CSV table of C-alpha atoms and ligand atoms in Angstrom, one decimal:
chain,number,residue,atom,x,y,z
A,256,MET,CA,86.9,122.2,105.4
A,257,ARG,CA,88.2,118.9,107.1
A,258,VAL,CA,91.1,117.1,106.9
A,259,VAL,CA,91.7,113.5,108.0
A,260,VAL,CA,95.0,112.9,109.8
A,261,THR,CA,96.2,109.3,110.0
A,262,GLY,CA,98.7,108.3,112.4
A,263,ALA,CA,97.3,111.7,114.3
A,264,ASN,CA,98.7,110.5,118.0
A,265,GLY,CA,102.2,110.0,116.6
A,266,PHE,CA,104.3,112.9,116.4
A,267,VAL,CA,103.6,114.4,114.1
A,268,GLY,CA,100.4,113.8,114.0
A,269,LEU,CA,99.7,115.5,117.7
A,270,HIS,CA,101.2,118.1,116.1
A,271,THR,CA,99.9,118.7,112.5
A,272,VAL,CA,96.2,117.9,114.5
A,273,ARG,CA,96.7,120.9,116.5
A,274,GLY,CA,97.7,122.6,114.1
A,275,LEU,CA,95.5,122.8,111.4
A,276,LEU,CA,92.9,122.8,114.1
A,277,ASP,CA,94.6,126.5,115.3
A,278,ALA,CA,94.7,127.0,111.3
A,279,GLY,CA,90.4,127.4,111.4
A,280,TYR,CA,91.1,123.5,110.0
A,281,ASP,CA,87.7,120.3,111.1
A,282,VAL,CA,89.9,117.4,111.8
A,283,LEU,CA,89.6,113.6,111.9
A,284,ALA,CA,91.9,112.4,113.8
A,285,LEU,CA,92.4,108.1,113.0
A,286,ASP,CA,95.0,105.7,114.3
A,287,VAL,CA,94.9,102.7,116.1
A,288,MET,CA,95.9,103.8,119.0
A,289,ASP,CA,93.9,107.3,120.6
A,290,SER,CA,96.4,107.5,124.6
A,291,ARG,CA,97.9,110.8,123.7
A,292,LEU,CA,94.3,111.9,121.0
A,293,ALA,CA,91.4,111.8,123.5
A,294,PRO,CA,93.0,113.4,127.1
A,295,GLU,CA,93.5,116.3,124.5
A,296,PHE,CA,90.6,117.1,122.1
A,297,LYS,CA,88.1,114.7,123.2
A,298,GLY,CA,85.5,117.2,123.6
A,299,ASP,CA,86.3,119.5,120.9
A,300,LYS,CA,84.1,119.3,118.7
A,301,ARG,CA,85.7,120.6,115.5
A,302,CYS,CA,88.0,117.6,116.1
A,303,ARG,CA,86.6,114.0,115.9
A,304,ILE,CA,89.1,110.8,117.2
A,305,VAL,CA,87.9,108.2,115.4
A,306,THR,CA,90.0,104.4,116.2
A,307,MET,CA,90.6,101.9,113.0
A,308,SER,CA,93.7,100.9,111.7
A,309,ILE,CA,94.1,101.9,107.9
A,310,LEU,CA,94.1,98.2,106.8
A,311,ASP,CA,90.4,98.4,108.1
A,312,LYS,CA,89.1,98.1,104.5
A,313,ASP,CA,85.2,100.3,107.1
A,314,LEU,CA,87.9,103.2,106.1
A,315,ARG,CA,86.0,104.1,102.7
A,316,LYS,CA,83.1,105.1,105.7
A,317,ILE,CA,84.6,107.6,107.5
A,318,ILE,CA,86.4,109.4,104.7
A,319,ASN,CA,84.4,112.0,102.4
A,320,LYS,CA,84.2,113.5,99.6
A,321,GLU,CA,85.3,117.3,100.8
A,322,ASP,CA,87.6,115.6,102.9
A,323,LYS,CA,91.5,116.3,102.1
A,324,VAL,CA,93.5,112.9,103.5
A,325,LEU,CA,97.0,113.5,105.8
A,326,HIS,CA,98.2,109.8,105.9
A,327,LEU,CA,101.0,109.8,108.5
A,328,ALA,CA,99.8,106.1,109.6
A,329,ALA,CA,103.2,103.5,109.3
A,330,ILE,CA,105.9,101.4,111.4
A,331,ALA,CA,108.1,105.0,110.9
A,332,ARG,CA,110.6,103.4,113.5
A,333,PHE,CA,114.5,101.8,111.0
A,334,ASP,CA,114.6,99.3,114.7
A,335,GLN,CA,110.9,98.1,114.2
A,336,ALA,CA,110.8,97.3,110.0
A,337,ARG,CA,113.4,95.9,110.6
A,338,GLN,CA,112.1,93.9,112.9
A,339,ASN,CA,108.5,92.9,111.8
A,340,PRO,CA,109.0,92.8,108.4
A,341,GLN,CA,106.0,91.4,108.0
A,342,LYS,CA,103.8,94.0,109.2
A,343,ALA,CA,105.8,97.2,108.5
A,344,VAL,CA,104.5,96.2,104.6
A,345,ALA,CA,101.4,96.1,105.2
A,346,VAL,CA,101.1,99.2,107.6
A,347,ASN,CA,103.3,101.0,105.3
A,348,ILE,CA,102.4,99.8,102.0
A,349,GLU,CA,98.7,97.3,102.3
A,350,GLY,CA,97.3,100.5,104.9
A,351,THR,CA,98.9,103.2,102.0
A,352,LEU,CA,96.9,101.3,98.9
A,353,ASN,CA,93.4,100.6,100.9
A,354,ILE,CA,93.9,104.9,102.2
A,355,ILE,CA,94.2,105.8,98.5
A,356,GLN,CA,91.2,103.2,97.5
A,357,ALA,CA,89.7,105.5,99.7
A,358,CYS,CA,90.2,108.8,98.2
A,359,ILE,CA,90.4,107.1,94.6
A,360,MET,CA,85.7,105.9,95.5
A,361,LYS,CA,85.4,109.0,97.2
A,362,LYS,CA,87.0,111.4,94.8
A,363,VAL,CA,88.7,112.9,98.0
A,364,GLU,CA,90.3,117.2,97.0
A,365,ARG,CA,94.0,115.5,97.4
A,366,LEU,CA,95.8,112.7,99.5
A,367,VAL,CA,99.2,113.6,101.3
A,368,TYR,CA,101.7,111.4,101.7
A,369,ALA,CA,104.5,111.8,104.7
A,370,SER,CA,107.6,109.5,102.4
A,371,THR,CA,111.0,109.9,104.2
A,372,GLY,CA,114.6,110.8,103.2
A,373,SER,CA,115.0,107.3,103.6
A,374,VAL,CA,113.7,106.6,100.4
A,375,TYR,CA,117.2,108.0,98.2
A,376,SER,CA,119.6,105.7,97.7
A,377,HIS,CA,123.1,106.4,99.7
A,378,SER,CA,124.6,107.0,97.0
A,379,ALA,CA,122.5,109.8,95.7
A,380,PRO,CA,124.4,113.0,95.2
A,381,ILE,CA,124.1,115.4,97.6
A,382,PRO,CA,122.6,117.6,98.1
A,383,ILE,CA,119.6,115.2,97.4
A,384,ARG,CA,117.6,115.9,95.1
A,385,GLU,CA,113.9,115.6,94.2
A,386,ASP,CA,115.4,113.4,91.0
A,387,ALA,CA,117.8,111.6,92.4
A,388,LYS,CA,118.0,106.9,92.6
A,389,ARG,CA,115.4,105.9,94.9
A,390,GLU,CA,116.7,102.7,96.0
A,391,PRO,CA,116.3,101.9,99.7
A,392,GLY,CA,118.9,100.8,102.5
A,393,SER,CA,116.3,99.5,105.2
A,394,ILE,CA,113.4,97.8,104.8
A,395,TYR,CA,111.5,101.3,106.3
A,396,GLY,CA,113.4,102.9,103.5
A,397,LEU,CA,111.6,99.5,100.7
A,398,THR,CA,108.0,100.4,102.7
A,399,LYS,CA,108.2,103.8,101.8
A,400,LYS,CA,109.5,103.6,98.5
A,401,HIS,CA,106.7,100.8,97.5
A,402,ALA,CA,103.9,103.0,99.2
A,403,GLU,CA,105.0,106.3,96.5
A,404,ASP,CA,104.7,103.9,94.0
A,405,TRP,CA,102.0,103.3,94.8
A,406,ILE,CA,100.5,106.7,94.3
A,407,PHE,CA,103.3,107.6,91.7
A,408,LEU,CA,100.1,104.3,90.0
A,409,TYR,CA,97.6,105.4,91.2
A,410,GLY,CA,98.2,109.3,90.8
A,411,GLU,CA,95.8,110.0,87.4
A,412,SER,CA,93.1,109.8,89.2
A,413,LEU,CA,94.8,110.8,92.3
A,414,PRO,CA,96.2,114.6,93.3
A,415,TYR,CA,98.2,113.3,96.1
A,416,VAL,CA,101.3,115.6,97.3
A,417,ILE,CA,104.3,113.4,98.6
A,418,LEU,CA,106.5,115.1,101.8
A,419,ARG,CA,109.7,113.5,101.9
A,420,TYR,CA,110.4,115.2,105.3
A,421,GLY,CA,113.9,115.1,106.7
A,422,TYR,CA,115.0,113.8,110.4
A,423,VAL,CA,112.2,115.7,112.0
A,424,TYR,CA,113.3,116.3,115.3
A,425,GLY,CA,110.9,117.7,119.0
A,426,LYS,CA,108.8,118.0,121.4
A,427,ASP,CA,106.8,114.2,122.4
A,428,LYS,CA,110.2,112.6,120.2
A,429,ASP,CA,112.1,111.0,122.9
A,430,TRP,CA,114.3,108.9,121.0
A,431,GLY,CA,116.8,109.2,118.1
A,432,ALA,CA,118.8,112.2,118.0
A,433,VAL,CA,117.8,115.9,119.6
A,434,GLY,CA,115.0,113.0,121.2
A,435,ALA,CA,117.1,110.0,122.6
A,436,PHE,CA,119.3,113.2,123.7
A,437,LEU,CA,117.6,114.9,125.9
A,438,LYS,CA,115.7,113.0,128.1
A,439,ARG,CA,118.8,111.5,129.0
A,440,LEU,CA,120.8,114.9,129.6
A,441,ARG,CA,118.0,115.0,131.5
A,442,GLU,CA,118.1,112.0,132.9
A,443,GLY,CA,122.2,112.8,134.7
A,444,GLU,CA,122.4,110.0,131.6
A,445,ARG,CA,125.2,110.7,129.2
A,446,PRO,CA,124.1,110.5,125.6
A,447,VAL,CA,125.3,108.2,123.3
A,448,ILE,CA,126.0,108.6,119.9
A,449,PHE,CA,126.7,105.7,116.2
A,450,GLY,CA,130.3,106.5,115.3
A,451,GLY,CA,128.7,110.6,115.0
A,452,MET,CA,130.3,112.0,112.0
A,453,GLN,CA,127.1,110.7,110.1
A,454,THR,CA,125.1,114.2,108.7
A,455,ASN,CA,121.9,114.5,108.7
A,456,ASP,CA,119.1,117.5,107.6
A,457,PHE,CA,117.5,118.4,110.7
A,458,ILE,CA,114.4,120.2,110.3
A,459,TYR,CA,112.1,121.4,113.4
A,460,ILE,CA,109.0,119.7,114.4
A,461,LYS,CA,107.1,123.1,113.4
A,462,ASP,CA,108.7,123.2,110.4
A,463,ILE,CA,106.6,120.3,109.3
A,464,VAL,CA,103.3,121.3,110.9
A,465,GLN,CA,104.2,124.0,107.8
A,466,ALA,CA,105.0,122.3,105.0
A,467,ASN,CA,101.2,119.7,106.3
A,468,LEU,CA,99.9,122.8,105.4
A,469,LEU,CA,101.2,124.2,102.3
A,470,ALA,CA,101.4,120.5,101.0
A,471,LEU,CA,96.8,119.8,102.1
A,472,GLU,CA,96.5,123.9,100.2
A,473,THR,CA,98.8,124.4,97.5
A,474,GLU,CA,98.2,123.7,92.9
A,475,HIS,CA,101.7,122.1,92.7
A,476,VAL,CA,99.7,118.6,93.0
A,477,ARG,CA,101.3,115.9,91.7
A,478,GLN,CA,104.7,116.2,93.1
A,479,ALA,CA,107.2,114.8,96.0
A,480,TYR,CA,109.3,117.6,97.8
A,481,ASN,CA,111.8,117.7,99.8
A,482,VAL,CA,111.4,119.0,103.6
A,483,GLY,CA,113.5,119.6,105.0
A,484,SER,CA,116.6,122.8,106.6
A,485,GLY,CA,118.4,122.1,103.0
A,486,ARG,CA,120.9,122.1,106.3
A,487,ALA,CA,123.5,119.1,107.0
A,488,ILE,CA,124.9,118.8,111.3
A,489,SER,CA,126.9,116.2,112.0
A,490,ILE,CA,125.1,113.7,114.8
A,491,LYS,CA,128.6,114.4,117.4
A,492,ASP,CA,127.2,117.9,116.3
A,493,VAL,CA,123.6,117.7,116.7
A,494,CYS,CA,124.4,116.1,121.0
A,495,GLU,CA,127.0,119.2,121.5
A,496,ALA,CA,124.3,121.1,121.3
A,497,CYS,CA,122.0,119.1,123.5
A,498,ILE,CA,124.8,119.6,125.5
A,499,ALA,CA,125.0,122.6,125.5
A,500,ALA,CA,121.5,124.1,125.8
A,501,VAL,CA,121.0,121.7,129.0
A,502,LYS,CA,124.0,123.8,130.4
A,503,THR,CA,125.1,119.8,131.6
A,504,ASN,CA,128.8,118.8,132.8
A,505,LEU,CA,127.8,115.0,130.7
A,506,THR,CA,130.4,113.9,127.6
A,507,MET,CA,128.7,111.9,124.7
A,508,GLU,CA,129.9,108.1,125.0
A,509,ILE,CA,130.8,107.3,121.9
A,510,LYS,CA,129.9,103.4,119.8
A,511,PRO,CA,130.8,102.0,116.5
A,512,ALA,CA,128.5,103.9,113.9
A,513,ARG,CA,125.6,101.5,111.6
A,514,ILE,CA,124.7,100.6,108.1
A,515,PHE,CA,121.5,102.1,107.7
A,516,ASP,CA,123.0,105.4,108.9
A,517,PHE,CA,123.7,107.1,105.1
A,518,PRO,CA,127.3,109.1,105.6
A,519,VAL,CA,126.6,112.1,104.5
A,520,PHE,CA,123.1,112.8,104.0
A,521,VAL,CA,121.6,117.0,103.3
A,522,TYR,CA,118.3,117.4,100.8
A,523,ASP,CA,118.0,120.1,98.4
A,524,ILE,CA,115.0,121.8,99.4
A,525,SER,CA,115.1,124.7,96.9
A,526,LYS,CA,111.8,122.9,94.9
A,527,ALA,CA,109.6,123.1,97.8
A,528,GLN,CA,110.6,127.0,98.2
A,529,THR,CA,109.9,127.4,95.2
A,530,LEU,CA,106.3,125.7,94.7
A,531,LEU,CA,105.0,125.2,98.3
A,532,ASN,CA,106.7,128.5,99.6
A,533,PHE,CA,108.1,126.0,102.4
A,534,GLU,CA,110.7,128.5,104.6
A,535,PRO,CA,112.2,126.5,107.2
A,536,LYS,CA,111.4,129.1,110.1
A,537,TRP,CA,114.0,126.9,112.8
A,538,ASN,CA,117.5,126.2,113.1
A,539,LEU,CA,119.2,123.2,115.0
A,540,SER,CA,119.4,125.8,118.5
A,541,ARG,CA,116.5,127.5,118.2
A,542,GLY,CA,114.2,124.2,118.2
A,543,ILE,CA,116.4,122.3,120.7
A,544,GLU,CA,115.8,126.1,123.5
A,545,ASP,CA,111.9,125.4,122.8
A,546,ILE,CA,111.8,122.3,123.8
A,547,LEU,CA,113.5,123.0,126.5
A,548,LYS,CA,111.2,125.2,127.3
A,549,GLN,CA,107.7,122.9,126.9
B,832,NAD,N1,110.4,112.0,112.8
B,832,NAD,C1,111.0,111.5,111.9
B,832,NAD,O1,111.2,112.0,111.6
B,832,NAD,C2,109.6,111.2,110.5
B,832,NAD,C3,111.1,111.5,108.8
B,832,NAD,C4,110.1,110.9,108.2
B,832,NAD,C5,109.2,110.7,107.5
B,832,NAD,N2,108.4,110.2,108.7
B,832,NAD,C6,107.1,109.1,108.4
B,832,NAD,O2,106.5,110.9,108.5
B,832,NAD,C7,104.7,109.6,108.8
B,832,NAD,C8,104.5,110.2,111.0
B,832,NAD,O3,106.1,109.4,112.1
B,832,NAD,P1,106.2,109.9,113.8
B,832,NAD,O4,107.4,110.0,113.3
B,832,NAD,O5,104.7,110.7,114.2
B,832,NAD,O6,106.1,107.5,113.6
B,832,NAD,P2,104.9,107.9,114.7
B,832,NAD,O7,105.6,106.7,115.0
B,832,NAD,O8,104.8,108.9,115.8
B,832,NAD,O9,102.9,107.9,114.8
B,832,NAD,C9,102.9,106.7,114.1
B,832,NAD,C10,101.3,106.9,114.0
B,832,NAD,O10,100.9,106.2,113.5
B,832,NAD,C11,99.8,104.8,113.9
B,832,NAD,N3,99.9,103.6,113.8
B,832,NAD,C12,100.3,102.2,113.9
B,832,NAD,N4,100.0,101.4,112.3
B,832,NAD,C13,98.5,102.4,112.2
B,832,NAD,C14,97.9,100.9,111.5
B,832,NAD,N5,97.5,100.7,111.4
B,832,NAD,N6,96.2,102.0,111.8
B,832,NAD,C15,96.4,103.7,111.9
B,832,NAD,N7,97.1,104.3,113.0
B,832,NAD,C16,98.9,103.6,113.0
B,832,NAD,C17,100.3,104.6,115.4
B,832,NAD,O11,99.9,104.0,116.5
B,832,NAD,C18,101.5,106.0,115.0
B,832,NAD,O12,101.0,107.0,116.3
B,832,NAD,C19,105.5,108.6,109.5
B,832,NAD,O13,105.0,108.0,108.0
B,832,NAD,C20,106.5,108.0,108.7
B,832,NAD,O14,106.9,107.8,107.7
B,832,NAD,C21,108.5,110.4,110.0
């Protein structure tokens, strides 16, 4: 079985390509860049690297009927989407439409799409369920919601699974909470937090890889699933956990909160637990320890 992974050179992509190869899949790793893929996988017969944009119509030439497609490629950062909304629309919406059309033309087995909690309304009841109102408060979230809507629209012709990841952290993501905190602490600098009382649903990259693999195999398709830990942790607590793990005397610097952050965010993950058999295995302190070991 071959899995086409888009955005394979990215943070989630690289970890997932490794997980897929370890689990015995062949992989077609597609990205506009191969800077991280090539050094690790060039020469591996089970991993074909293709440097191509998801906006390229030739995409349909490289996808086969027997494939499953895991679509991760995106403008995946709030700040990048805000600075260049046209590019975010092109990649996240038009790129996803191009993937959908290629998948339908080739009659692939399924499309798994990496979505986000940013599609939900800031006033969604807590813990957030999959049927909560989708009303994004950011350009990034809006493009991800539109991509979901295109998948729903074509859903009759395409078995799909939508995974709405929580806040993913792990090795090779050195920005955002956890990543930026550890980076600064290791460089002897004070970590900066914005607000700090807002909570998020932190999920370790190894649990995300597990969810991606389950989504590629589940019988329960044409569904959206929240993929998180089901625990609300404040940014301040995350920062404190990083400081404790690095064992330093440095303290955090607190700046004003940003409007696009949810005040409280935590998932109800019971649907993923029941239908996907997804069970998060890493709590925050173990996840941070694991990063520091690598
Ligand atoms: N990391 C998180 O916390 C998180 C949370 C929720 C959802 N997600 C979603 O998961 C997916 C992966 O996120 P990530 O953190 O690995 O992001 P990332 O930025 O590390 O990776 C995205 C990859 O997409 C590639 N890409 C961009 N434009 C492309 C194009 N036109 N054609 C082909 N490839 C292109 C980039 O080169 C990059 O390698 C994204 O869809 C993101 O929206 C991530």
